[in-house]
Coordinates of C-alpha atoms in Angstrom, one line a residue:
M591 CA 53.7 214.7 54.8
G592 CA 55.0 214.4 57.7
V593 CA 56.3 212.1 60.8
A594 CA 56.9 213.0 64.8
Y595 CA 59.6 210.3 66.2
I596 CA 59.6 210.4 69.7
F597 CA 62.7 208.5 71.5
N598 CA 62.9 207.8 74.7
G599 CA 66.0 208.8 76.9
G600 CA 67.4 206.7 79.8
S601 CA 70.7 206.1 82.1
S602 CA 72.7 205.4 78.7
G603 CA 71.2 208.0 76.5
I604 CA 68.9 207.2 73.3
S605 CA 70.2 203.7 71.8
A606 CA 68.2 204.2 68.5
T607 CA 70.1 204.1 65.3
D608 CA 67.7 204.9 62.6
S609 CA 64.2 206.3 62.5
S610 CA 62.4 203.1 62.5
M611 CA 63.8 202.2 65.9
A612 CA 61.4 205.2 67.3
D613 CA 59.6 204.6 70.7
H614 CA 56.3 206.2 69.2
S615 CA 55.1 207.9 65.7
I616 CA 52.6 210.3 64.6
T617 CA 51.8 210.4 61.0
G618 CA 50.4 213.8 59.2
Q619 CA 50.0 215.9 56.0
G620 CA 51.3 219.2 55.1
R621 CA 54.7 219.0 56.6
M622 CA 53.6 218.2 60.3
G623 CA 56.1 218.8 62.8
Y624 CA 57.8 222.0 61.3
A625 CA 56.8 223.8 64.1
S626 CA 56.4 221.6 67.6
A627 CA 56.2 223.0 71.9
M628 CA 55.7 220.7 74.5
G629 CA 53.5 222.1 77.6
D630 CA 50.7 220.9 80.0
V631 CA 47.5 222.6 78.4
N632 CA 45.1 220.3 81.1
G633 CA 46.9 220.0 84.1
D634 CA 46.9 216.7 84.9
G635 CA 50.9 216.6 85.3
Y636 CA 51.3 214.6 81.7
G637 CA 53.4 216.8 78.9
D638 CA 51.0 217.6 76.1
L639 CA 52.5 218.2 72.5
V640 CA 51.4 220.9 69.8
I641 CA 52.5 220.1 66.3
G642 CA 51.9 222.9 63.8
A643 CA 51.5 221.5 60.0
S644 CA 52.0 224.9 57.8
D645 CA 51.8 223.1 54.5
Y646 CA 48.5 221.3 54.9
S647 CA 45.7 222.2 52.6
G648 CA 47.5 224.2 50.0
L649 CA 49.3 225.8 52.7
Q650 CA 46.4 226.7 54.5
G651 CA 48.1 225.1 57.5
I652 CA 46.9 223.4 60.6
T653 CA 47.7 222.6 64.1
Y654 CA 47.5 219.2 66.4
I655 CA 47.0 218.8 70.0
F656 CA 47.9 215.8 71.3
H657 CA 47.1 215.2 75.2
G658 CA 50.0 213.1 77.3
S659 CA 49.1 210.2 79.4
T660 CA 50.9 207.5 81.8
S661 CA 51.4 205.7 78.7
G662 CA 52.7 208.7 76.6
I663 CA 50.7 209.8 73.6
I664 CA 48.5 207.0 72.4
T665 CA 47.4 207.9 68.6
N666 CA 49.8 207.2 65.5
T667 CA 48.1 209.8 63.2
A668 CA 47.5 213.1 63.3
A669 CA 43.7 212.7 62.8
G670 CA 43.5 211.2 66.2
A671 CA 44.4 214.6 67.9
N672 CA 42.6 215.8 70.7
L673 CA 41.7 219.0 69.5
I674 CA 42.3 220.5 65.7
L675 CA 42.7 224.2 65.2
N676 CA 42.7 225.8 61.7
Y677 CA 42.3 229.1 60.3
T678 CA 41.1 230.1 56.3
G679 CA 43.6 231.3 53.7
S680 CA 46.5 230.3 52.6
N681 CA 48.4 231.6 55.5
E682 CA 50.6 228.9 56.9
F683 CA 48.4 228.6 60.2
G684 CA 50.7 226.8 62.4
Y685 CA 54.4 227.8 61.1
A686 CA 55.5 228.4 64.8
V687 CA 53.9 227.4 67.6
A688 CA 54.8 227.9 71.6
L689 CA 53.3 226.8 75.0
G690 CA 53.3 229.0 78.3
D691 CA 50.8 230.2 80.7
V692 CA 50.0 233.5 80.0
N693 CA 47.1 234.2 82.0
G694 CA 48.1 232.5 85.6
D695 CA 45.6 230.1 85.8
G696 CA 48.4 227.2 86.0
Y697 CA 47.5 225.6 82.2
D698 CA 49.7 226.1 79.7
D699 CA 48.1 228.4 76.8
L700 CA 49.0 228.2 73.1
A701 CA 50.6 230.9 70.9
N702 CA 49.9 230.1 67.3
G703 CA 51.8 231.9 64.1
A704 CA 50.1 232.4 60.8
Y705 CA 52.8 234.9 58.7
R706 CA 51.2 234.7 55.4
V707 CA 48.1 236.7 56.4
S708 CA 46.9 240.2 54.6
G709 CA 50.2 239.9 52.6
F710 CA 52.8 238.7 55.0
S711 CA 51.4 241.3 57.8
G712 CA 50.9 238.0 60.0
L713 CA 48.7 237.2 62.5
A714 CA 49.7 236.0 66.2
F715 CA 46.6 233.9 68.2
I716 CA 46.6 233.3 71.5
Y717 CA 44.7 230.2 72.4
Y718 CA 43.8 229.6 76.4
S719 CA 43.6 226.5 78.3
T720 CA 39.9 226.1 79.2
G721 CA 41.1 224.1 82.6
A722 CA 41.0 220.3 82.6
G723 CA 39.5 220.1 79.1
G724 CA 42.6 221.5 77.8
I725 CA 43.2 224.4 74.7
S726 CA 40.0 226.6 73.7
S727 CA 38.8 226.0 70.4
T728 CA 39.2 229.9 69.8
A729 CA 41.2 231.8 69.5
A730 CA 41.0 234.8 72.7
T731 CA 43.5 237.1 70.9
S732 CA 44.8 238.0 67.5
I733 CA 47.7 240.1 67.2
S734 CA 48.3 241.6 63.7
G735 CA 51.9 242.9 62.3
P736 CA 53.3 245.1 59.7
G737 CA 52.5 244.9 56.0
G738 CA 55.2 242.1 54.4
S739 CA 56.7 241.8 57.9
N740 CA 56.2 237.8 58.2
F741 CA 55.2 238.3 61.6
A742 CA 54.7 235.5 63.6
C743 CA 57.3 233.8 61.4
G744 CA 58.8 233.3 65.1
I745 CA 56.9 232.7 68.1
G746 CA 57.8 232.6 71.9
L747 CA 56.2 232.5 75.4
G748 CA 58.5 233.2 78.4
D749 CA 58.1 235.6 81.8
I750 CA 60.3 238.3 80.5
N751 CA 59.2 240.6 83.1
G752 CA 59.1 238.4 86.3
D753 CA 55.3 239.2 87.2
G754 CA 54.6 235.7 86.9
F755 CA 52.5 235.4 83.7
S756 CA 54.1 234.5 80.6
D757 CA 54.8 237.0 77.7
L758 CA 54.2 236.7 74.0
I759 CA 57.4 236.8 72.1
V760 CA 56.5 237.6 67.8
G761 CA 59.5 237.5 65.2
G762 CA 58.8 239.1 62.0
N763 CA 62.0 238.6 59.6
A764 CA 61.1 240.6 56.6
Y765 CA 60.3 243.5 59.1
A766 CA 62.1 247.0 57.7
G767 CA 63.6 245.2 54.5
S768 CA 64.2 241.8 55.8
A769 CA 66.3 243.5 59.0
G770 CA 63.7 241.5 60.8
G771 CA 62.3 242.4 64.0
V772 CA 61.1 240.8 67.3
W773 CA 58.2 242.5 69.2
I774 CA 57.4 241.7 73.3
F775 CA 53.8 241.8 74.4
H776 CA 53.3 241.6 78.6
S777 CA 51.1 239.7 79.8
S778 CA 48.2 242.0 82.0
G779 CA 47.6 239.3 84.4
S780 CA 44.6 237.6 84.6
A781 CA 43.6 238.3 81.1
G782 CA 46.5 237.2 79.2
V783 CA 47.8 239.5 76.3
T784 CA 44.9 241.8 75.2
V785 CA 46.3 244.1 72.4
G786 CA 45.2 243.5 68.8
S787 CA 47.7 244.9 67.3
Y788 CA 52.0 245.1 67.0
T789 CA 51.5 249.1 67.4
L790 CA 50.7 248.0 71.3
A791 CA 53.8 246.1 71.9
N792 CA 55.7 246.7 75.1
T793 CA 59.1 246.4 73.1
V794 CA 59.9 246.3 69.8
I795 CA 63.5 245.1 68.7
V796 CA 64.9 245.8 65.4
G797 CA 67.1 243.6 63.4
E798 CA 70.6 244.6 61.5
T799 CA 70.4 245.2 57.8
T800 CA 68.8 242.5 55.4
S801 CA 69.7 239.8 58.4
N802 CA 66.6 237.7 58.7
F803 CA 66.2 239.0 62.2
G804 CA 63.4 237.3 64.6
I805 CA 63.0 233.9 62.3
R806 CA 64.3 231.9 65.4
L807 CA 63.8 232.7 68.7
F808 CA 63.9 231.0 72.3
T809 CA 63.7 231.7 75.9
G810 CA 65.4 230.9 79.2
D811 CA 67.3 232.2 82.0
V812 CA 71.1 232.6 81.5
N813 CA 71.4 234.5 84.8
G814 CA 69.5 232.5 87.0
D815 CA 67.6 235.8 88.2
G816 CA 63.9 234.1 87.7
Y817 CA 63.3 236.3 84.6
A818 CA 63.2 234.9 81.1
D819 CA 66.1 236.2 78.7
L820 CA 65.5 235.9 74.7
A821 CA 68.0 234.6 71.8
V822 CA 67.0 235.6 68.9
G823 CA 69.0 234.2 65.4
A824 CA 69.5 236.5 62.1
P825 CA 70.6 233.7 59.6
Q826 CA 71.4 236.4 56.7
Y827 CA 73.3 238.7 58.6
G828 CA 76.1 240.5 56.4
S829 CA 75.5 238.0 53.2
F830 CA 74.3 234.6 54.8
F831 CA 77.4 235.2 57.1
G832 CA 74.5 235.2 60.1
R833 CA 74.3 236.3 64.0
S834 CA 73.1 235.1 67.1
Y835 CA 72.0 237.2 69.7
V836 CA 70.8 237.0 73.5
F837 CA 69.1 239.7 75.6
N838 CA 68.9 239.8 79.1
S839 CA 66.0 241.1 80.8
T840 CA 66.7 244.0 82.7
G841 CA 65.1 242.1 85.9
T842 CA 62.4 244.6 86.3
T843 CA 58.8 244.6 85.4
S844 CA 59.8 246.5 82.2
G845 CA 61.6 243.0 81.1
I846 CA 63.6 243.7 77.9
T847 CA 63.8 247.7 76.9
V848 CA 66.2 247.6 73.9
S849 CA 65.2 248.6 70.6
S850 CA 68.2 247.7 68.2
A851 CA 69.6 244.2 67.6
T852 CA 72.9 245.8 68.2
S853 CA 72.2 246.4 72.0
A854 CA 72.3 242.8 72.6
N855 CA 74.0 241.5 76.0
T856 CA 75.3 238.9 73.4
I857 CA 76.2 238.8 70.0
I858 CA 77.7 235.6 68.5
N859 CA 79.3 236.1 64.6
A860 CA 80.3 233.7 62.1
F861 CA 83.5 234.2 59.8
S862 CA 82.4 233.1 56.6
I863 CA 79.3 232.2 54.8
S864 CA 77.4 230.1 57.8
A865 CA 73.5 231.5 58.8
V866 CA 74.4 231.3 61.9
G867 CA 71.2 231.7 63.8
L868 CA 69.0 229.4 61.9
G869 CA 68.9 227.0 65.0
V870 CA 68.7 228.9 68.5
V871 CA 68.4 227.2 72.3
L872 CA 69.2 228.0 75.7
G873 CA 69.6 225.2 78.2
D874 CA 71.7 224.2 80.8
I875 CA 74.7 222.4 79.6
N876 CA 77.1 222.4 82.4
G877 CA 74.6 222.1 85.9
D878 CA 75.7 225.2 86.9
G879 CA 71.8 226.6 87.2
Y880 CA 72.4 229.1 84.7
D881 CA 70.9 228.4 80.9
D882 CA 73.9 228.4 78.2
F883 CA 73.3 228.9 74.5
A884 CA 74.1 226.8 71.2
T885 CA 73.4 228.0 68.0
G886 CA 73.3 226.3 64.6
A887 CA 75.2 227.2 61.3
P888 CA 73.9 224.9 58.3
S889 CA 76.0 227.0 55.8
Y890 CA 79.1 226.8 57.1
S891 CA 81.8 225.4 55.2
T892 CA 79.7 224.7 51.9
S893 CA 77.0 223.1 53.9
Q894 CA 78.7 221.0 56.0
G895 CA 77.4 222.6 59.1
R896 CA 78.4 223.8 62.5
V897 CA 77.0 224.3 65.9
Y898 CA 78.6 226.6 68.6
I899 CA 78.1 226.2 72.1
N900 CA 78.7 229.4 74.7
L901 CA 78.0 229.6 78.3
S902 CA 76.9 231.5 80.9
D903 CA 79.4 233.0 83.3
G904 CA 76.4 233.7 85.9
N905 CA 75.6 237.3 84.6
Q906 CA 75.3 236.5 80.7
V907 CA 76.3 234.1 77.9
S908 CA 79.6 234.1 76.8
S909 CA 80.4 235.6 73.5
G910 CA 83.2 232.9 73.2
S911 CA 82.3 229.6 72.2
V912 CA 84.0 226.8 74.4
N913 CA 82.5 224.2 71.6
L914 CA 82.5 224.2 67.7
I915 CA 81.3 221.3 66.5
S916 CA 81.1 220.7 62.4
G917 CA 79.2 218.5 60.4
Q918 CA 80.4 214.9 59.1
S919 CA 80.6 216.7 55.1
T920 CA 79.9 219.0 52.5
N921 CA 76.5 219.5 52.0
Q922 CA 74.4 218.0 54.8
A923 CA 73.4 221.0 56.7
F924 CA 74.3 220.1 60.1
G925 CA 73.1 222.3 62.9
N926 CA 69.8 223.2 60.9
A927 CA 68.1 222.2 64.2
V928 CA 69.3 222.5 68.2
M929 CA 68.0 221.1 71.0
I930 CA 69.4 221.1 74.9
S931 CA 67.6 218.4 77.4
D932 CA 69.3 215.9 79.6
I933 CA 68.6 213.0 77.9
N934 CA 70.4 210.5 80.2
G935 CA 69.5 212.0 83.5
D936 CA 73.2 213.0 84.7
G937 CA 72.2 216.6 85.6
L938 CA 74.0 217.8 82.2
G939 CA 72.1 219.4 79.6
D940 CA 73.0 217.1 76.5
L941 CA 73.2 218.3 72.8
V942 CA 71.0 217.0 70.0
A943 CA 71.2 218.5 66.3
A944 CA 70.2 218.0 63.1
A945 CA 71.4 217.4 59.7
Y946 CA 68.0 217.6 57.7
V947 CA 70.2 216.6 54.1
Y948 CA 72.3 214.1 55.0
P949 CA 74.1 212.5 53.5
D950 CA 74.7 214.7 50.2
G951 CA 71.8 217.6 50.1
V952 CA 70.1 215.3 47.2
A953 CA 68.9 212.0 49.1
L954 CA 67.9 214.0 51.5
S955 CA 67.8 210.8 54.0
G956 CA 68.9 213.2 57.1
R957 CA 70.8 212.5 60.2
V958 CA 70.3 213.4 64.2
Y959 CA 73.3 213.4 66.7
V960 CA 72.9 213.1 70.5
F961 CA 76.3 214.8 72.6
H962 CA 76.4 214.3 76.0
G963 CA 77.4 217.0 78.3
N964 CA 81.0 216.5 80.0
G965 CA 80.6 219.8 82.7
S966 CA 82.1 222.2 80.7
G967 CA 80.7 221.5 77.3
Y968 CA 80.9 218.5 75.0
A969 CA 84.1 216.8 74.2
A970 CA 83.4 216.2 70.4
T971 CA 84.6 218.9 67.3
S972 CA 83.0 216.8 64.8
A973 CA 79.4 215.1 64.4
N974 CA 81.3 211.8 63.6
S975 CA 81.9 211.8 67.3
A976 CA 78.5 212.1 68.2
T977 CA 77.1 209.6 71.5
S978 CA 74.6 208.5 69.5
I979 CA 73.7 208.6 65.4
I980 CA 70.1 208.5 64.4
S981 CA 69.9 208.1 60.3
G982 CA 66.4 208.8 58.4
F983 CA 65.2 206.7 55.2
T984 CA 66.0 208.0 51.6
G985 CA 63.6 211.6 51.0
S986 CA 62.5 212.4 54.8
E987 CA 64.3 215.0 55.8
F988 CA 64.7 213.8 59.0
G989 CA 65.6 216.4 61.6
S990 CA 63.8 218.9 60.1
N991 CA 62.6 220.0 63.6
L992 CA 63.7 219.1 67.5
V993 CA 61.9 219.7 70.5
D994 CA 62.4 218.4 73.6
V995 CA 59.5 216.4 75.5
N996 CA 58.9 214.9 78.7
I997 CA 54.9 213.1 78.4
P998 CA 55.0 210.5 81.0
K999 CA 57.1 212.7 83.7
D1000 CA 60.1 210.7 84.4
L1001 CA 63.4 211.3 84.9
Y1002 CA 64.7 211.1 81.5
P1003 CA 63.4 213.8 79.0
K1004 CA 62.8 212.3 75.2
F1005 CA 63.1 214.1 72.2
L1006 CA 61.0 214.3 68.8
G1007 CA 62.6 214.3 65.6
V1008 CA 60.8 215.1 62.2
W1009 CA 60.9 214.7 58.8
T1010 CA 59.3 216.6 55.8
F1011 CA 59.2 217.0 52.3
G1012 CA 60.6 220.5 50.7
N1013 CA 63.0 223.2 51.4
L1014 CA 64.9 224.8 54.4
E1015 CA 61.7 227.3 55.5
A1016 CA 64.5 230.6 56.4
Y1017 CA 65.1 230.4 52.5
R1018 CA 61.4 229.5 51.4
I1019 CA 60.0 232.7 53.5
Q1020 CA 62.2 235.5 52.9
I1021 CA 61.1 238.1 50.4

């Protein structure tokens, strides 16, 4: 079972202190909310929400698309979604989802992952928008991955090569003996992504030894050149020390061309068992027009957890962190999910970070923390000093996932906090 909670922003930020104070909620089955994405799939100017429930019906998985309106999302149940997608077998369909305009028609399309297909070879699907009707019920593209790779455990969309069409980025954290890999498939234009195999990727980036590279990925623009850059997490690098990577596009039609994680423009390291990279996000923290970087390290200091903040210098993300924010106490996994969004409308990116097993790793209530930006990062060094703290209830794992949403498009974004039952998925799917 899962519940997605939507909290509205405002000039003072988020005022809620517990999950029951959410402005809206949607209830469903099968760990609903473990993956989510936001975009406009029907071109009406209102944000639409995609939510995956990969544990649905014995790990078959299911994906829900909810259309936004002037009143936001109306339904309170997953069954009331505008479109419900599924796939056969116990393949965890909907484990990773992303939205972006792959074929350049002005409507966002859906990329969806099912990493268990064919013995963990995995499949990445693309469902194109039909226009005003939203996402098609039939996938136009399905791309198979290499055997045992967990291909499509991570999914992203972004215009890597600057041609005006979103490209597909797929992660497979178990590839090459759990080194992990990321495959980039360029859109061909109005036909979108048309290939059917990982062997036809335009770029393949292989992770470092047993690092689980590719389980988390996120696109943004760290140098303001209009080309999407890529952040990737590898939380098991160095026996769970973890590493995060940022790859800049070349600013040409070739996009990102490196073949090894070690060739990243920026590498963020941990110096103890931390699982750095389990959460990665790009967003403009200081209002200078360049996307900055935040990464979670939920295993830091006996799972107290920590979040690293690294600013862009206008060319690339700096490898030196301007902020280190630690969790409240041990066994809370602070930083399991992170998000950057201007929640209070002041032009600065605010940080949202979760501790999904708060308070002790047993009660599993979960907490979500909001930190307002101050122009150079965040003043806080501890989750105790967050601007807002929102608590879940016992057993809810509140904060298992976070996504920036803005459904009626106003000045203030909102954010979505999700609770589910189960264990942190990075460890659940490793092989």
